[in-house]
XYZ file of C-alpha atoms in Angstrom:
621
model
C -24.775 -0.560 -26.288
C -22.477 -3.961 -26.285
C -20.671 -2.477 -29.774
C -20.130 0.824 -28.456
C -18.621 -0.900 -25.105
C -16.780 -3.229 -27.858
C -15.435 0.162 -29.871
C -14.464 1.625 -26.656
C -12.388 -1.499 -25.408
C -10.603 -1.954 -28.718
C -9.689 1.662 -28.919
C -8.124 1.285 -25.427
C -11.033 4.200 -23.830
C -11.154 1.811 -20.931
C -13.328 4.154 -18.405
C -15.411 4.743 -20.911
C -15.933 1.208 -21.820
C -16.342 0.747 -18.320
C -19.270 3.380 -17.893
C -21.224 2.452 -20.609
C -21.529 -1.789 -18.673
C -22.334 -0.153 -15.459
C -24.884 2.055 -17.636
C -26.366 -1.245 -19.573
C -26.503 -3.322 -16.047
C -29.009 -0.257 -14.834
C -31.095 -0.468 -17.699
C -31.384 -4.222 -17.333
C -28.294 -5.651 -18.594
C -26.727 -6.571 -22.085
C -29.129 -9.335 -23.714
C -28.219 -11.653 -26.796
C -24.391 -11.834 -26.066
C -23.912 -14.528 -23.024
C -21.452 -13.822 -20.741
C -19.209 -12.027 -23.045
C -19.984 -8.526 -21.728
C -18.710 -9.664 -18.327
C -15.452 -10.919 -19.541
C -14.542 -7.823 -20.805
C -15.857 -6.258 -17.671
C -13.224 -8.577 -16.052
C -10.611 -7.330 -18.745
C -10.989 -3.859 -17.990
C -11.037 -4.862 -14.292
C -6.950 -5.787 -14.429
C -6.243 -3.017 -16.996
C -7.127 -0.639 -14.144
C -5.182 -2.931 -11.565
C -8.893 -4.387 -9.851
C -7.580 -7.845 -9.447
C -9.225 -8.560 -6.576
C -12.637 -7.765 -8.513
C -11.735 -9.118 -11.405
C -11.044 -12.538 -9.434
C -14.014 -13.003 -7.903
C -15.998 -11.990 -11.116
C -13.705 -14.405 -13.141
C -14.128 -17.286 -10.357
C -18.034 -16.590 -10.388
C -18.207 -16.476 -14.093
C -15.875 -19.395 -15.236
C -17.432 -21.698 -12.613
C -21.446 -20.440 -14.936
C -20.332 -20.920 -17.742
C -18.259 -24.128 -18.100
C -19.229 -27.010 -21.019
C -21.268 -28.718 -18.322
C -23.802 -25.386 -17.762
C -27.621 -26.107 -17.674
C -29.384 -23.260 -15.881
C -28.996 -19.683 -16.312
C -27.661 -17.744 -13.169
C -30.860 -15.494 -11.777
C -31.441 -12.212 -14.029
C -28.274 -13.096 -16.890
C -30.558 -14.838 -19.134
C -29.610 -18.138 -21.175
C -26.229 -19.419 -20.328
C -23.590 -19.424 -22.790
C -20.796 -22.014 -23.498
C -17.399 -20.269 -23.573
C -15.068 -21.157 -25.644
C -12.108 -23.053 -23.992
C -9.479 -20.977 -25.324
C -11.171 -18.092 -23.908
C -11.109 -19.400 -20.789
C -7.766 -20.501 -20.877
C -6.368 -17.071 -22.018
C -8.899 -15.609 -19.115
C -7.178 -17.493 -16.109
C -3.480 -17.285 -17.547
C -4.071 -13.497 -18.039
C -6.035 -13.096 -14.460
C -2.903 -15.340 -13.257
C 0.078 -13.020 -14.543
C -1.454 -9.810 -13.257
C -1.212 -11.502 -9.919
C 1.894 -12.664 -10.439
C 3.133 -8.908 -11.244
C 1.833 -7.931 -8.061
C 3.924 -10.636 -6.076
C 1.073 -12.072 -4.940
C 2.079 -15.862 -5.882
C -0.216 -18.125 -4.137
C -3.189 -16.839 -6.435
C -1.142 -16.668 -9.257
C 0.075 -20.184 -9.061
C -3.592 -20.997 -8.427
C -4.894 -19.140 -11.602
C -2.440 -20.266 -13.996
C -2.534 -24.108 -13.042
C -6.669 -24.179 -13.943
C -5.194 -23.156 -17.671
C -5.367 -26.070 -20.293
C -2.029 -26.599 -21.587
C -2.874 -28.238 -24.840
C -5.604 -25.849 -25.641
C -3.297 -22.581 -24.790
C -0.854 -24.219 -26.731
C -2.702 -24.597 -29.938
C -5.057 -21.272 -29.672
C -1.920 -19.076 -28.755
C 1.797 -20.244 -29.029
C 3.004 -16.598 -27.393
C 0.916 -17.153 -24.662
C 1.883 -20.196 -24.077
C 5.640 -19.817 -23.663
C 4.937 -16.756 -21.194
C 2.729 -19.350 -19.027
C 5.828 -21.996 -19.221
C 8.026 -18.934 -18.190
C 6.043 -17.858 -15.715
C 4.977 -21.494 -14.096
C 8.991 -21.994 -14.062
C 9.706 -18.295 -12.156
C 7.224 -19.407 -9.902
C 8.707 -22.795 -8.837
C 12.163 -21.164 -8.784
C 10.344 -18.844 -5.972
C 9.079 -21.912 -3.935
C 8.837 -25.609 -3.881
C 4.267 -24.977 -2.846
C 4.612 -23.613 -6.555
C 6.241 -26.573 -8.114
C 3.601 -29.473 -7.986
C 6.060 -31.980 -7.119
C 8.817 -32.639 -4.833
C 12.027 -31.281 -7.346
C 11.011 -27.778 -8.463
C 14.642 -27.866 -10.459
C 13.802 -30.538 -12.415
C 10.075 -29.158 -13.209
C 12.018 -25.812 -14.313
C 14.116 -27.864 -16.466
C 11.596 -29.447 -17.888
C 9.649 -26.279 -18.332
C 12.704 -24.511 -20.142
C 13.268 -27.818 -22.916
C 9.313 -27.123 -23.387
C 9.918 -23.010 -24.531
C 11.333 -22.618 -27.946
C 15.497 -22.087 -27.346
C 15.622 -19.098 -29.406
C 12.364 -17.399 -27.841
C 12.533 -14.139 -25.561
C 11.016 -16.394 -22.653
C 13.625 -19.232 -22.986
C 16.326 -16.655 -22.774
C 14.541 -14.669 -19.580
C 14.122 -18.017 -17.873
C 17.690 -18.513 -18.817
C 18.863 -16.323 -17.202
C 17.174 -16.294 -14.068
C 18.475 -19.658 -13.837
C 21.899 -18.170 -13.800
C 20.989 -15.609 -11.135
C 19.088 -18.160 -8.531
C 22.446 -19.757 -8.766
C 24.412 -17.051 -7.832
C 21.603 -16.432 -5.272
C 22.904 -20.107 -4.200
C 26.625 -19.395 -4.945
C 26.845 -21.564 -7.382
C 29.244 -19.300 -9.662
C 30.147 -21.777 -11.615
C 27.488 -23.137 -13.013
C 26.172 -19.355 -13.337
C 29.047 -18.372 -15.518
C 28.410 -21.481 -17.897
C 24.923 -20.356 -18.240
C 25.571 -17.003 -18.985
C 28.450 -17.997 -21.285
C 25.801 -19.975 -23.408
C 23.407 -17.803 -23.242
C 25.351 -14.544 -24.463
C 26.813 -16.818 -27.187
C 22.968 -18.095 -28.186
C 21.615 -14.683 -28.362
C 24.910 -12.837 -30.291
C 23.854 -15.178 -32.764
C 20.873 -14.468 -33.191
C 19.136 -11.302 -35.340
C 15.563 -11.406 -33.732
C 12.363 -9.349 -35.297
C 12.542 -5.602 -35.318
C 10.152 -5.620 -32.436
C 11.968 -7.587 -29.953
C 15.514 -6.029 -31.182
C 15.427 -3.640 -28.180
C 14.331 -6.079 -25.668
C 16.708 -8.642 -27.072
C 19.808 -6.201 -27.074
C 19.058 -5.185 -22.949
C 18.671 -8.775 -22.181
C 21.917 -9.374 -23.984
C 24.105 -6.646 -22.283
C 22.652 -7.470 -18.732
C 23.977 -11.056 -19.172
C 27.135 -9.608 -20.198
C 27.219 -7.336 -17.592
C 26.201 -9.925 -14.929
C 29.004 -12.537 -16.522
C 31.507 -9.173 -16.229
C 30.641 -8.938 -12.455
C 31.112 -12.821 -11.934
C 34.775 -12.480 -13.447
C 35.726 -9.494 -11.657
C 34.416 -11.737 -8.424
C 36.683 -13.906 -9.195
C 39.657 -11.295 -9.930
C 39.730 -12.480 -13.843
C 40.324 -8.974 -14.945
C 41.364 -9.310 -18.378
C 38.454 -11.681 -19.399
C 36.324 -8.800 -17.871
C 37.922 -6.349 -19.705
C 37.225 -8.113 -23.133
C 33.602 -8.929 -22.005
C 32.911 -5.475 -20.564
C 34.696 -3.976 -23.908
C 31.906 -5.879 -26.139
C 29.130 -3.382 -24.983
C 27.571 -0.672 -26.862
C 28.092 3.114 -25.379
C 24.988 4.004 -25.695
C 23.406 0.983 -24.377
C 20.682 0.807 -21.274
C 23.593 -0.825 -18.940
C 26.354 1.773 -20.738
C 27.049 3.578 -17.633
C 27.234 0.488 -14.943
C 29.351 -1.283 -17.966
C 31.930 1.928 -17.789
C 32.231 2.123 -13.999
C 32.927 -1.980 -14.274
C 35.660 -1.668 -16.935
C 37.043 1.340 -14.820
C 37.126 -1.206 -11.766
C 38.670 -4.160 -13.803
C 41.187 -1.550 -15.454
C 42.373 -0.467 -11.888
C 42.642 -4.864 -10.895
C 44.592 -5.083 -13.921
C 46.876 -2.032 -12.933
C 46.206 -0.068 -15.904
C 45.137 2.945 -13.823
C 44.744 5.421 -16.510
C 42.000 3.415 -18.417
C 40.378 3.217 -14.993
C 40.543 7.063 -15.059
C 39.686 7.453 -18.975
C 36.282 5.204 -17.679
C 35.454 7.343 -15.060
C 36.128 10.384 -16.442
C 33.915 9.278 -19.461
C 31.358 7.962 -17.162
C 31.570 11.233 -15.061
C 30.684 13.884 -18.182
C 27.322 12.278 -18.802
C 24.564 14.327 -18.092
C 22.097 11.172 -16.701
C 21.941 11.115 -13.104
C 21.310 7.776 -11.240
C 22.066 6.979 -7.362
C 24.459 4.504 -7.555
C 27.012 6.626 -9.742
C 27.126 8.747 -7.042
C 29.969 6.604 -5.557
C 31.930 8.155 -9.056
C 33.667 11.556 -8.138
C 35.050 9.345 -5.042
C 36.242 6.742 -7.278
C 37.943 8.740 -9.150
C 40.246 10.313 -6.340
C 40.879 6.442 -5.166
C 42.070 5.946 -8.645
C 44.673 9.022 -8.613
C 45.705 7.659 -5.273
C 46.241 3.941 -6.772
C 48.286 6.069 -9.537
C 50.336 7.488 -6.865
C 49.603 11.025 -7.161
C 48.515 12.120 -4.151
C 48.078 16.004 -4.829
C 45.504 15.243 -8.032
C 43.801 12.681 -5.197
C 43.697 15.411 -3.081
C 42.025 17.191 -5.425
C 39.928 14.812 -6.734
C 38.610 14.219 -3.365
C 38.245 17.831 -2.547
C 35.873 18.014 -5.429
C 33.676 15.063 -4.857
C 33.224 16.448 -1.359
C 32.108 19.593 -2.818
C 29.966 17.435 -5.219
C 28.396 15.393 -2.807
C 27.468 18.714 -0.281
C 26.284 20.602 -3.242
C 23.975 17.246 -4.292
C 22.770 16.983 -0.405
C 21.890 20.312 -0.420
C 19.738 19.866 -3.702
C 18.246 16.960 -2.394
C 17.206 18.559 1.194
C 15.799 21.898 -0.748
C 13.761 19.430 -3.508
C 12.214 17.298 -0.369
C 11.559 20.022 1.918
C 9.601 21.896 -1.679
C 8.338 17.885 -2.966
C 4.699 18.696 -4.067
C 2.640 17.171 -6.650
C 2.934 19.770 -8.823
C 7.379 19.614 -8.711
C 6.713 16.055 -9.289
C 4.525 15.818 -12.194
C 6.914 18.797 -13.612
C 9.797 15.939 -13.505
C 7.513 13.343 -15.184
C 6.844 13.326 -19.132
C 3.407 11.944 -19.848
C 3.158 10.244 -23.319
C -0.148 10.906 -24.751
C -2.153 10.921 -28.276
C -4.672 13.265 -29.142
C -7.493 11.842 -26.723
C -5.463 11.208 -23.453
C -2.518 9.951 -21.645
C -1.320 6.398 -22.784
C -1.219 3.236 -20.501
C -0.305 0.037 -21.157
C -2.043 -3.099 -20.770
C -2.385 -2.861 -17.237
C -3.468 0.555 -16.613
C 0.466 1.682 -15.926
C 0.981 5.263 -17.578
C 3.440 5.606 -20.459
C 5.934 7.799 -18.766
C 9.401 9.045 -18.702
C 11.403 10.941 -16.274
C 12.410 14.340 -17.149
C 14.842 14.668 -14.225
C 16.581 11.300 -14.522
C 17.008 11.163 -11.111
C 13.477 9.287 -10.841
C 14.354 7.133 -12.575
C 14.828 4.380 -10.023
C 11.697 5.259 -8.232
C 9.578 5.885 -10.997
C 10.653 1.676 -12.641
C 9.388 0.794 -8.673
C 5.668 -1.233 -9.637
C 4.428 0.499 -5.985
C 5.107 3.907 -7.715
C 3.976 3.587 -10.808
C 0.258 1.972 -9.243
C 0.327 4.550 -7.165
C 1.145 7.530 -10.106
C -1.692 5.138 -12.209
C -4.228 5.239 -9.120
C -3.918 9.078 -9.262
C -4.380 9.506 -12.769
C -7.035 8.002 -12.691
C -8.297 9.457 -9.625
C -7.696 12.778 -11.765
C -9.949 11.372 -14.882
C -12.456 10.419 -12.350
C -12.478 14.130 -10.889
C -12.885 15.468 -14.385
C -15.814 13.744 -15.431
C -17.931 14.889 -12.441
C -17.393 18.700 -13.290
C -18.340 17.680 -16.743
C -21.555 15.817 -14.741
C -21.649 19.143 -12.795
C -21.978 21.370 -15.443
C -24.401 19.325 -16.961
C -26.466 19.966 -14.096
C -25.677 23.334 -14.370
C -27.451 23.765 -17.539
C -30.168 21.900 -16.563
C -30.574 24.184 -13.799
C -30.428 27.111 -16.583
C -33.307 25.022 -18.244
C -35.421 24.907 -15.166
C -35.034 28.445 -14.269
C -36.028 29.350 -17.913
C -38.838 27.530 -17.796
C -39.992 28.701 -14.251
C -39.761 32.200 -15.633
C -41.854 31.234 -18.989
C -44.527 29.851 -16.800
C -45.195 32.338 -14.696
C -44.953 35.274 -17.893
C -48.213 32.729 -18.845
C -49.967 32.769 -15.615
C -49.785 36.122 -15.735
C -51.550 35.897 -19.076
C -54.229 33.475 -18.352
C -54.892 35.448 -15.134
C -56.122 38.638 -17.216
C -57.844 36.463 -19.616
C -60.114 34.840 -16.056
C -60.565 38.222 -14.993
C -62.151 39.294 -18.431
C -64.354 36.744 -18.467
C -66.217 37.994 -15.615
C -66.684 34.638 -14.284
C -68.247 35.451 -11.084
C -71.021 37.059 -12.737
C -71.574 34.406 -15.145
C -71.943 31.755 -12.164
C -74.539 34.631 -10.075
C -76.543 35.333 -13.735
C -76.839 31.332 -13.521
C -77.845 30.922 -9.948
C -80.030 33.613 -10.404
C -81.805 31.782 -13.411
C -82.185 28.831 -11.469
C -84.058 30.312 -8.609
C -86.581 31.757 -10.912
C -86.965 28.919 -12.672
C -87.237 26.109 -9.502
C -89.631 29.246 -8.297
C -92.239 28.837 -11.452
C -92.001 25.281 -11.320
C -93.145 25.322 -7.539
C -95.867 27.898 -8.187
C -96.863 26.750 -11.697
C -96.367 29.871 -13.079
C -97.923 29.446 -15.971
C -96.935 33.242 -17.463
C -93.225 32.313 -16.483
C -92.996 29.786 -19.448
C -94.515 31.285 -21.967
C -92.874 32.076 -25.254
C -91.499 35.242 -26.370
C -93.977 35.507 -29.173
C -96.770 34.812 -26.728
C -95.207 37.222 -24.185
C -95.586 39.796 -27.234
C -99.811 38.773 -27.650
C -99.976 38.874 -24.125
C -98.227 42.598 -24.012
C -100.803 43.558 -27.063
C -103.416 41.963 -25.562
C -102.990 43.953 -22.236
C -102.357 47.032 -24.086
C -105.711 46.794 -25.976
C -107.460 46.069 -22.591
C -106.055 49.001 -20.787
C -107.565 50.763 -24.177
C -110.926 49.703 -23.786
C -110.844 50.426 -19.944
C -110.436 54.422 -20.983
C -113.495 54.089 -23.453
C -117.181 54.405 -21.908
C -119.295 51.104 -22.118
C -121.789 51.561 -24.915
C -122.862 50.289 -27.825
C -120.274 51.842 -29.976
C -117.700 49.709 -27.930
C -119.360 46.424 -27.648
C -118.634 44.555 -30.365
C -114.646 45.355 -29.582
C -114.903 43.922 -25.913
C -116.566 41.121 -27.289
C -113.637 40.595 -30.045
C -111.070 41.304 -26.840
C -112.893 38.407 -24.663
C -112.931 35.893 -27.371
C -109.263 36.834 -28.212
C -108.682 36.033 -24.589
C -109.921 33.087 -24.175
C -108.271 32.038 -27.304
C -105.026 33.135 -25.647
C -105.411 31.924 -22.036
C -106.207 28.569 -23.462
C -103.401 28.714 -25.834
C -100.860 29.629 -22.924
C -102.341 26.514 -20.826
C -101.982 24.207 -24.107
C -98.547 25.058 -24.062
C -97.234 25.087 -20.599
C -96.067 21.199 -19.948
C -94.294 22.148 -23.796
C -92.433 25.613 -22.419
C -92.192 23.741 -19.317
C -89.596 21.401 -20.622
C -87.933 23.438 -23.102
C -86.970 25.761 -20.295
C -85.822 23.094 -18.211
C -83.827 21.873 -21.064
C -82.229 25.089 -21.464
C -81.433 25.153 -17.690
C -79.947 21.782 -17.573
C -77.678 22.624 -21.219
C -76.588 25.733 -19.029
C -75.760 23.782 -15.723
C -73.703 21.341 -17.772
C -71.744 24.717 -19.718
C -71.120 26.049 -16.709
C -69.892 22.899 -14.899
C -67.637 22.518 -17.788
C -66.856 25.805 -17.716
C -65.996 26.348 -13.910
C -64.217 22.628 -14.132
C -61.948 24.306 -16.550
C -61.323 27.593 -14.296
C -60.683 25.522 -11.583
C -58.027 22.881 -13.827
C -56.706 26.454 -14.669
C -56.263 27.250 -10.989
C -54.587 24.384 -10.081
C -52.119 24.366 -13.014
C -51.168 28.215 -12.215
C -51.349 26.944 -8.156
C -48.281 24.227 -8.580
C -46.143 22.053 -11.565
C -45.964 18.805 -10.533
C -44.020 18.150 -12.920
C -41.918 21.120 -12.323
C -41.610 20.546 -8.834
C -40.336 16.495 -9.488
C -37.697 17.308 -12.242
C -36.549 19.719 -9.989
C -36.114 17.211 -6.664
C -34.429 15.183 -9.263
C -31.607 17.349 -10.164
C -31.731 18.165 -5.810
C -30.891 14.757 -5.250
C -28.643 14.157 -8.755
C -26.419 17.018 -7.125
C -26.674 15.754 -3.917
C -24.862 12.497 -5.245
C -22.304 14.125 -7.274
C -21.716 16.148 -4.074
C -21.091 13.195 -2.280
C -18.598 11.432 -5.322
C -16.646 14.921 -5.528
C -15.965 14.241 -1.456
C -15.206 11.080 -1.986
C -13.130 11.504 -5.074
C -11.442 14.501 -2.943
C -10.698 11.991 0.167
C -9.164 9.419 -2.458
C -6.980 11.865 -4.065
C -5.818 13.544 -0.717
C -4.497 9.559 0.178
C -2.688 9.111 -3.425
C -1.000 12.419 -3.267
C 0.051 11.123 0.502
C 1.101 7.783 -0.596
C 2.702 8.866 -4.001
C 4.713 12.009 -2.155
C 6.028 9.819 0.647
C 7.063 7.140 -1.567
C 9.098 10.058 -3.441
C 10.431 10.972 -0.393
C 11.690 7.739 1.501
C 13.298 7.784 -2.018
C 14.820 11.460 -1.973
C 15.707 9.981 1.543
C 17.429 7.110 0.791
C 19.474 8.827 -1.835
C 20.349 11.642 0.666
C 21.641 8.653 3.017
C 24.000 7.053 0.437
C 25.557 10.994 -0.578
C 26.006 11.698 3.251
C 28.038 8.123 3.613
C 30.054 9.114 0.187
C 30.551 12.393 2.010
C 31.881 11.056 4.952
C 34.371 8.504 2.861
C 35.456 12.102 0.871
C 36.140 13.703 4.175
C 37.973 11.273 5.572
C 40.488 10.172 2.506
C 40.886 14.364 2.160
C 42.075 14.177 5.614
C 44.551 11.499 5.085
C 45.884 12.811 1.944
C 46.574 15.959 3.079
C 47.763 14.259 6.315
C 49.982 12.268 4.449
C 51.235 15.241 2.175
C 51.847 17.702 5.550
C 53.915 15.312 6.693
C 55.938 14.743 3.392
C 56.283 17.922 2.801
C 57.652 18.266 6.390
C 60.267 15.487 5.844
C 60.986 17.030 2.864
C 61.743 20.385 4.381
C 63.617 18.800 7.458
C 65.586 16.474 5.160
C 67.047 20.287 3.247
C 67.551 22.179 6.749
């Protein structure tokens, strides 16, 4: 059972990995491995985002099985000394996953009760994620620090990571953004300087290029926003003008470059931007502000009429995009949303990721926002899941199905036989078999209590006695004379010889017959026991009647986990659908205040153009 569970967890079949424990803990447990079974319990536990279980099962287990453990916890069987990089990698791992849930008071607790040096030397990766996230979490709070200067503990913590690591350069840069959280721009833009100079210098491994080129053009991006802050267009310009166009920050660095262009004066790049920025296809809130910007623009350029214009038309744009976004929440279902939402999947099943989030990518970009949100993506998990969960009890209920089938089958077969074995009784004529037995049993116990000596005798002494009579009844028709004599005196002597005979033998037939009776009592006891074992098999299966309160109750429960699985999913599909709609919401709140800006600079424009025109025409007359 443990290397099927194994199998499972290594091929990433999680639930099923998961069933097969909670099968082995009803059949007694998993004997011979320790506690090993349970820490992947607790592994699978926070892949499927159970990190309150998982904590208390980790907390319970670690505090078992440390170096010091004697006795054996009631029904787990010998204890089993972990190894200490196992637990180490066990609390830093039980320690991040609170950590992603912003739950930091756990998480600081977790990842403190890791051994450093250990960690260090089992599993240098891990290691430098546990300095990084040991330093986010003093940068949070001072509690989270373990002594009075968190900055210098974060200092400390970023000399300890490897410079040219992905965790050195995260850290890095959250440095740079708790000090613009602090306003301290300064020493933000020196941070960012050295740390998009560190990583243009750097090629990493094909694995990490990705990561490493997003991390790269946020920091360039974020340095861009500092200088435009500070009104140092051109250095913006030359930053900004460094980034990929087909980068994950692309569009924010266009609209950026279009706003530095237009502090620099140079209106028509600002246009060129916008317009570029304006023809792709992607749709994310915040470029919403856009078609607008692109009618300030034309008025910056002094041409009032395109302004016009280009107001006009992002007022159309943003009524048009209300519209859509009324009509799509007033229709949101599950079934819309999942229509949006490409699953990625192998042959077996949808793909998660180490923690149980889905693989997924928006096919209406415009969920994008929502959909990177860890509250959505628990909740999209929870109902996946919910969804597997609901899938495997109709396979349990057809199961019972056909097991039904089987019963039924068999009730039918059984009662086709009863109908057999009832003929076959009736043939047997038992009821005259037991009278023809009671019968020779009275007549019997009635010689016995008369000491009927005739009764007994034998069949070949019934036969003298029928020959003997015969010749008597002979001599009784012939006269008495001396012709005759000498026969009744052969006839007397024969019966005496007989009579004494019949006497000589009587204790002998005696017992013989009541030999045969008591050979005939015990046939027909056996054979009325078996009549009446008949009977009661044809009256009622017991075994029948239990398989089939079995499957009763079996469906009962399943009845009961298809409710409750029903109840849970009716709550996701709540929670996920309003989360998609304060979202929908929210968006619909930002195009109405764009709409209002439209309406208002259309006003003025064509205000301002009225009464130009007007001078204009007063000025010829």
């Amino acid at each position: 059972m443990y290397g099927w569970v194994l199998y499972n967890y290594h091929q990433g079949e999680s639930f099923e990995a998961l069933t097969l424990l909670d099968v082995a803990r009803e059949r007694g447990g998993i004997s011979g491995h320790g506690a090993y079974p349970e820490l992947i319990e607790g592994g699978l536990m926070l892949s499927y985002g159970m990190t309150r279980e998982a904590r208390e099962l980790f907390t319970r287990l670690l505090a078992e099985t440390n170096a010091s453990a004697t006795d054996a916890p009631a029904g787990k069987g010998s204890p089993v000394t972990l190894e200490p990089e196992v637990l180490s990698q066990a609390w830093f791992y039980l320690g991040k996953v609170f950590y992603l849930e912003g739950d930091y008071a756990p998480a600081y607790e977790n990842l403190m009760r890791v051994d450093e040096e250990v960690l260090e030397e089992s599993e240098p990766g891990l290691y430098e994620e546990w300095l990084y996230l040991r330093a986010r979490l003093a940068m949070k709070s001072d509690d989270f620090a373990g002594e009075p200067d968190s900055e210098v503990l974060v200092k400390r913590l970023l000399e300890q990571l490897s410079q040219s690591g992905p965790w050195a350069y995260y850290l890095r840069y959250n440095i740079a953004m708790a000090g613009i959280d602090a306003e301290n721009f300064t020493e933000a833009q020196e941070y960012l300087r050295k740390l998009i100079a560190d990583m243009g210098s750097e090629t990493p491994e094909e694995v990490l290029l990705s990561e490493h080129r997003a991390l790269l053009d946020k920091s360039r991006l974020s340095l861009a926003r500092l200088y435009l802050r500070d009104a140092r267009f051109d250095d913006a310009l030359a930053l900004l003008g460094t980034m990929p166009l087909d980068g994950v920050f692309s569009d924010r660095a266009l609209f950026d470059y279009a706003v530095a262009a237009a502090g620099q004066g140079q209106m028509q790049r600002a246009l060129d931007a916008l317009d570029a920025l304006s023809q792709r296809t992607l749709f994310l809130a915040w470029r919403e502000q856009v078609p607008y910007a692109r009618g300030y623009v034309f008025e910056q350029m002094n041409q009032p009429r395109k302004a016009l214009t280009a107001f006009m038309q992002a007022a159309e744009h943003y009524e048009a995009r209300g519209e859509e976004l009324i009509a799509a929440r007033q229709a949101l279902t599950e079934d819309n949303l999942m229509a949006r939402l490409s699953f990625l999947g192998d042959s077996n099943e949808i793909v998660t990721d180490a923690y149980g989030r889905l693989q997924v990518m928006p096919a209406d970009f415009g969920l994008s926002e929502v959909l990177a949100t860890e509250s959505f993506q628990q909740a999209l998990g929870e109902l996946h899941e919910l969804y597997q969960m609901q899938e495997l009890l109709a396979q349990r209920e057809e199961q019972l199905a056909t097991f039904e089938t089987m019963l039924e089958t068999r009730r039918i077969q059984r009662e086709r036989r009863i109908r057999e074995a009832r003929f076959e009784l009736e043939q047997q004529q038992a009821d005259d078999w037991a009278e023809a037995h009671a019968s020779f049993r009275k007549d019997i116990e009635a010689a016995l209590a008369g000491d009927n000596v005739g009764f007994f005798m034998t069949t070949e002494q019934k036969a003298l006695k029928t020959r003997l009579d015969k010749v008597a009844a002979t001599l009784e028709q012939l006269p008495d004379d001396q012709s005759t004599a000498r026969q009744r005196e052969t006839y007397t002597r024969m019966k005496a010889y007989f009579d004494w005979s019949v006497a000589n033998d009587y204790a002998v037939n005696r017992w013989a017959a009541q030999k045969q009776l008591r050979e005939l009592d015990r046939e027909m006891e056996l054979f009325l026991n078996q009549r009446a074992a008949i009977e009661t098999l044809m009256a009622g299966d017991r075994e029948h009647s239990e398989l089939a309160g079995r499957l009763a109750r079996k469906a009962a429960e399943l009845q009961l986990l298809k409710n409750e699985v029903e109840d849970a999913l009716a709550l996701a599909r709540s929670m996920l659908m309003g989360r998609l709609g304060e979202a929908l919401e929210q968006q619909n709140s930002e195009l109405r205040r764009y709409l209002v800006a439209s309406r208002h600079a259309q006003a003025r424009l064509a205000d301002q153009l009225f009464r130009a025109d007007s001078d204009a025409e007063a000025a010829n007359e």
